[in-house]
PDB file of C-alpha atoms in Angstrom:
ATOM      1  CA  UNK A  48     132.217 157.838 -28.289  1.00  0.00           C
ATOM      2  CA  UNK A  49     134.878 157.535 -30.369  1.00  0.00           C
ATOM      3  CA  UNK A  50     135.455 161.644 -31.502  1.00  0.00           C
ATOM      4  CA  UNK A  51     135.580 161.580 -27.144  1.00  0.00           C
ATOM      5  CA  UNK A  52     138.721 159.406 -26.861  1.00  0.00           C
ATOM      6  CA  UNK A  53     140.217 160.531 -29.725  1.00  0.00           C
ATOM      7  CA  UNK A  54     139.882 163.819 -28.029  1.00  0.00           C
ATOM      8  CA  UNK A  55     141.462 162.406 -24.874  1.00  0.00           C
ATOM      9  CA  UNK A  56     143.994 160.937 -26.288  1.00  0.00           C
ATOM     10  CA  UNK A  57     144.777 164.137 -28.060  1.00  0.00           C
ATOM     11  CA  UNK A  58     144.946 165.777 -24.774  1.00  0.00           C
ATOM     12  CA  UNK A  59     146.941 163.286 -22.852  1.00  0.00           C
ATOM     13  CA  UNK A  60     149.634 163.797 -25.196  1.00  0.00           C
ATOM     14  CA  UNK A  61     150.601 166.946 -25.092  1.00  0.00           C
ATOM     15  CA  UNK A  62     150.227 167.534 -21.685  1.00  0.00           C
ATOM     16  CA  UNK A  63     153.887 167.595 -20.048  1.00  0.00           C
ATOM     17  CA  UNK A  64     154.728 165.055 -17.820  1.00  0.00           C
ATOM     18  CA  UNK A  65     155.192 166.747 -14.160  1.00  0.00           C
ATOM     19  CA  UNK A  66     155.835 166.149 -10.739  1.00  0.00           C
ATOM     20  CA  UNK A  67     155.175 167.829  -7.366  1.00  0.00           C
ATOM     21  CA  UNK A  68     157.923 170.401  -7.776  1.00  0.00           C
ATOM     22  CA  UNK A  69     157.229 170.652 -11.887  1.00  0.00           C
ATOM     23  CA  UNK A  70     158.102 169.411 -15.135  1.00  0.00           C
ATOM     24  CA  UNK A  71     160.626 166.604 -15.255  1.00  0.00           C
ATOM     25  CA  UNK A  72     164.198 167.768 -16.437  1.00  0.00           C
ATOM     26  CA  UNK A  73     165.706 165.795 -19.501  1.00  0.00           C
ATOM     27  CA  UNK A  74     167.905 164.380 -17.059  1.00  0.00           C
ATOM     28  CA  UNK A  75     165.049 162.994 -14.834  1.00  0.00           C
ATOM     29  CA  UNK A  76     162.935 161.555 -17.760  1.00  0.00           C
ATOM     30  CA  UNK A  77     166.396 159.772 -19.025  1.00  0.00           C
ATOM     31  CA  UNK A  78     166.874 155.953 -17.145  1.00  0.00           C
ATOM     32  CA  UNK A  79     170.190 155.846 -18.372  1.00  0.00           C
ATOM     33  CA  UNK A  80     172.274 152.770 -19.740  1.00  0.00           C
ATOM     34  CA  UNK A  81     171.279 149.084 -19.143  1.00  0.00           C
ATOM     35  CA  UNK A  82     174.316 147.675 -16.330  1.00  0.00           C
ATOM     36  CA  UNK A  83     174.861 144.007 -16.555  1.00  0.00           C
ATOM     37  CA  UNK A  84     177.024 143.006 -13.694  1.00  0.00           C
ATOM     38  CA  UNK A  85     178.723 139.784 -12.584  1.00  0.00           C
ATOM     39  CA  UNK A  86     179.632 137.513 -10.747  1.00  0.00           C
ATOM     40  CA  UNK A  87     177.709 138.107  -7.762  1.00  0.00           C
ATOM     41  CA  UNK A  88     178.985 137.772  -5.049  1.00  0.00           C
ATOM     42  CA  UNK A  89     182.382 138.317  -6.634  1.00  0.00           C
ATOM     43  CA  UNK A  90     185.938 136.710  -5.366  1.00  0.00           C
ATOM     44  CA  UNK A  91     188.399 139.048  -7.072  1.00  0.00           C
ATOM     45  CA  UNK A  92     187.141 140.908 -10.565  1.00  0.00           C
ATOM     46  CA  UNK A  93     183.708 142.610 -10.911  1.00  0.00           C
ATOM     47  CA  UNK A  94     182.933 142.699 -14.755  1.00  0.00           C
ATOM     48  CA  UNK A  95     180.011 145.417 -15.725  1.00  0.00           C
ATOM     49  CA  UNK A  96     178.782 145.168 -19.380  1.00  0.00           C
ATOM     50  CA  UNK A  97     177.333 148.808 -19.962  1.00  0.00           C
ATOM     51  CA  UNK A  98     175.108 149.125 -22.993  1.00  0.00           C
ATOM     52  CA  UNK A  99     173.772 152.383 -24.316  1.00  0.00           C
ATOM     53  CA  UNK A 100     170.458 152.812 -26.436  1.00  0.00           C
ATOM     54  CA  UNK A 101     172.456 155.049 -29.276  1.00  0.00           C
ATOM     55  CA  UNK A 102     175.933 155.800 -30.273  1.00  0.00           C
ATOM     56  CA  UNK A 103     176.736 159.104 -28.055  1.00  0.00           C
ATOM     57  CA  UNK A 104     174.370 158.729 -25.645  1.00  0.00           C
ATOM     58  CA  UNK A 105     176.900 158.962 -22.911  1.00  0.00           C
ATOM     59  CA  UNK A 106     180.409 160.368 -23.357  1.00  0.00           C
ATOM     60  CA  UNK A 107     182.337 158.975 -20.169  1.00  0.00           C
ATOM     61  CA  UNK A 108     181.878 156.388 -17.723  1.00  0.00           C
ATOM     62  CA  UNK A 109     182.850 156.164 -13.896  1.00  0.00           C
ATOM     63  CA  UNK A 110     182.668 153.175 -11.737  1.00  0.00           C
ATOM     64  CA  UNK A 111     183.099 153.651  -8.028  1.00  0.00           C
ATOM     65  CA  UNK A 112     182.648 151.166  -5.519  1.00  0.00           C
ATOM     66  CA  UNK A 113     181.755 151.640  -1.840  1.00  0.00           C
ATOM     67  CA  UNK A 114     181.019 150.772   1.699  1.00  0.00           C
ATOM     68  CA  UNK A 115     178.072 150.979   3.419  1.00  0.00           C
ATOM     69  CA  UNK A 116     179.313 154.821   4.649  1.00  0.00           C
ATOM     70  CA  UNK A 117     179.942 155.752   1.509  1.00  0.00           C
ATOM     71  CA  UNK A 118     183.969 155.200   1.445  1.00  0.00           C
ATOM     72  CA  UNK A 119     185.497 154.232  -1.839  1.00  0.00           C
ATOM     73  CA  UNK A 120     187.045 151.267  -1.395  1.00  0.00           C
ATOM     74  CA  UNK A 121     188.835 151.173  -4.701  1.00  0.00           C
ATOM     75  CA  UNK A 122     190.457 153.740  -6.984  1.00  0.00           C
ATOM     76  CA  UNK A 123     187.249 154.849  -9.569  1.00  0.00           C
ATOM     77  CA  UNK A 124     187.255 153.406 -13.106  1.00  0.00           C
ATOM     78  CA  UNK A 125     187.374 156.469 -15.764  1.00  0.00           C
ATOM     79  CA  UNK A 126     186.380 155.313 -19.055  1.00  0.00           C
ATOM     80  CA  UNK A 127     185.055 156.369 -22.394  1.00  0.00           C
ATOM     81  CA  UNK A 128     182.465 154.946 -24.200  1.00  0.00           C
ATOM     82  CA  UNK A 129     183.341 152.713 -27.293  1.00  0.00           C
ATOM     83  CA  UNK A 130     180.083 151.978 -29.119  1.00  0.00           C
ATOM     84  CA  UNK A 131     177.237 150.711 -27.912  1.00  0.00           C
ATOM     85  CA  UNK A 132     178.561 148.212 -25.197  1.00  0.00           C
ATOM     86  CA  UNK A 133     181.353 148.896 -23.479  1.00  0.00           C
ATOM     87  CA  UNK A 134     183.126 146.431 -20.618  1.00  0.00           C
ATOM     88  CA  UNK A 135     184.557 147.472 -17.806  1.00  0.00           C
ATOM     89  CA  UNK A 136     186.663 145.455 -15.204  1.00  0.00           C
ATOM     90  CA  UNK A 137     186.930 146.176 -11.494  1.00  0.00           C
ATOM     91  CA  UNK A 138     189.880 144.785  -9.442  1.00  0.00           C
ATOM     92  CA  UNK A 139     188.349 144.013  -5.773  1.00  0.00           C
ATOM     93  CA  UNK A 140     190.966 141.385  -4.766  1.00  0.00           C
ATOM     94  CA  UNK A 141     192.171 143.809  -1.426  1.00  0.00           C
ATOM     95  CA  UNK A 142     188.670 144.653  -0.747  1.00  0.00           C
ATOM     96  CA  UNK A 143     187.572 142.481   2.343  1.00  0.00           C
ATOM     97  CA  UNK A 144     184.168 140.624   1.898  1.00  0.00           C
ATOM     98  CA  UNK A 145     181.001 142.349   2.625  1.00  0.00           C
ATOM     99  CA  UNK A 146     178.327 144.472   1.282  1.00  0.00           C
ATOM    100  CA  UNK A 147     179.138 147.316  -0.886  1.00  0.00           C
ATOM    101  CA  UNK A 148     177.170 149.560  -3.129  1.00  0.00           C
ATOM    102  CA  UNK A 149     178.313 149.992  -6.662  1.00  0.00           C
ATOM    103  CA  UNK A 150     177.928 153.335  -8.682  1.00  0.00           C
ATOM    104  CA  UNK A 151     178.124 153.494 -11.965  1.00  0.00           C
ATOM    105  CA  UNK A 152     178.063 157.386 -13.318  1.00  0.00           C
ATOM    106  CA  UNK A 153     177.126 158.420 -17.238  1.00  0.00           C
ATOM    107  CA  UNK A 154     178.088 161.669 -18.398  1.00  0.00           C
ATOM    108  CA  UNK A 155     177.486 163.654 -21.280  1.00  0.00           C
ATOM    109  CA  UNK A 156     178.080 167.786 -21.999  1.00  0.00           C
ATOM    110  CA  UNK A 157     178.134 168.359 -18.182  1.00  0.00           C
ATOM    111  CA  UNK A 158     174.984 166.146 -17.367  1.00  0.00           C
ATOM    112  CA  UNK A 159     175.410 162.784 -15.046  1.00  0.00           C
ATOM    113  CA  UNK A 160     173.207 160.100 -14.641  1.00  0.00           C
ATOM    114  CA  UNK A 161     173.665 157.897 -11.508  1.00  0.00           C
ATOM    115  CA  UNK A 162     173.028 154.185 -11.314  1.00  0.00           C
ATOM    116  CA  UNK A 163     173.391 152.361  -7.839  1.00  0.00           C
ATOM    117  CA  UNK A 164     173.437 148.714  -7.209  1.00  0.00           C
ATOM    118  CA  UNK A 165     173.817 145.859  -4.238  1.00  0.00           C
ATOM    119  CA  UNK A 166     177.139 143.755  -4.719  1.00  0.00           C
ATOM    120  CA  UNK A 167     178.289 141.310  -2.223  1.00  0.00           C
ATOM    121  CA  UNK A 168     182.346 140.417  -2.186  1.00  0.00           C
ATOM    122  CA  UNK A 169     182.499 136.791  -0.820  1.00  0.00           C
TER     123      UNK A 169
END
């Protein structure tokens, strides 16, 4: 019993993980960095603490924010990463309240990771 799920266990890791249309691209497999955002609902300034798993994870950072058909409703936030947390601040005093979708993109040697999330400006 035990040579058998030593055996399976052998076998389940090596397959590849897959999915319908076939094996999952680094890109895919990769969550991307942890997004701590607040307040929410904000007044005026959106702070976003972005923390990567490793030093050069990601290269560059862009925060966009938009409406519910996809207009920007501020100028996006270009940064670089500093280290392993890096804070960003997002002006949204001229922004009227509402529900707005926040995107926050990682990039690294061409690749982008996209993160979306729910804000509310009150």
């Amino acid at each position: 019993m035990k040579k058998l799920l030593l055996i399976l266990s052998l076998m389940l890791a090596i397959v590849p993980l897959t999915q319908a249309n076939g094996p999952l691209t680094d890109t895919e497999l990769e969550k991307g960095p942890v997004i701590r955002y607040y307040p929410n609902p904000i007044r005026n300034i959106l702070t976003l603490e972005v923390e990567l798993e490793y030093v050069n994870q990601y290269q560059s950072l862009e925060v966009k924010v938009v409406n519910l058909l996809g207009q920007e409703m501020v100028k996006p936030v270009v940064k670089d990463y500093a280290g392993l947390t890096t804070e960003v601040k997002v002006d949204l005093t001229d922004v009227p309240a509402g529900v707005y979708f926040l995107e926050v993109y990682s990039s690294v040697n061409g690749n982008s990771v996209k993160q979306t999330r729910k804000i509310t400006k009150s």
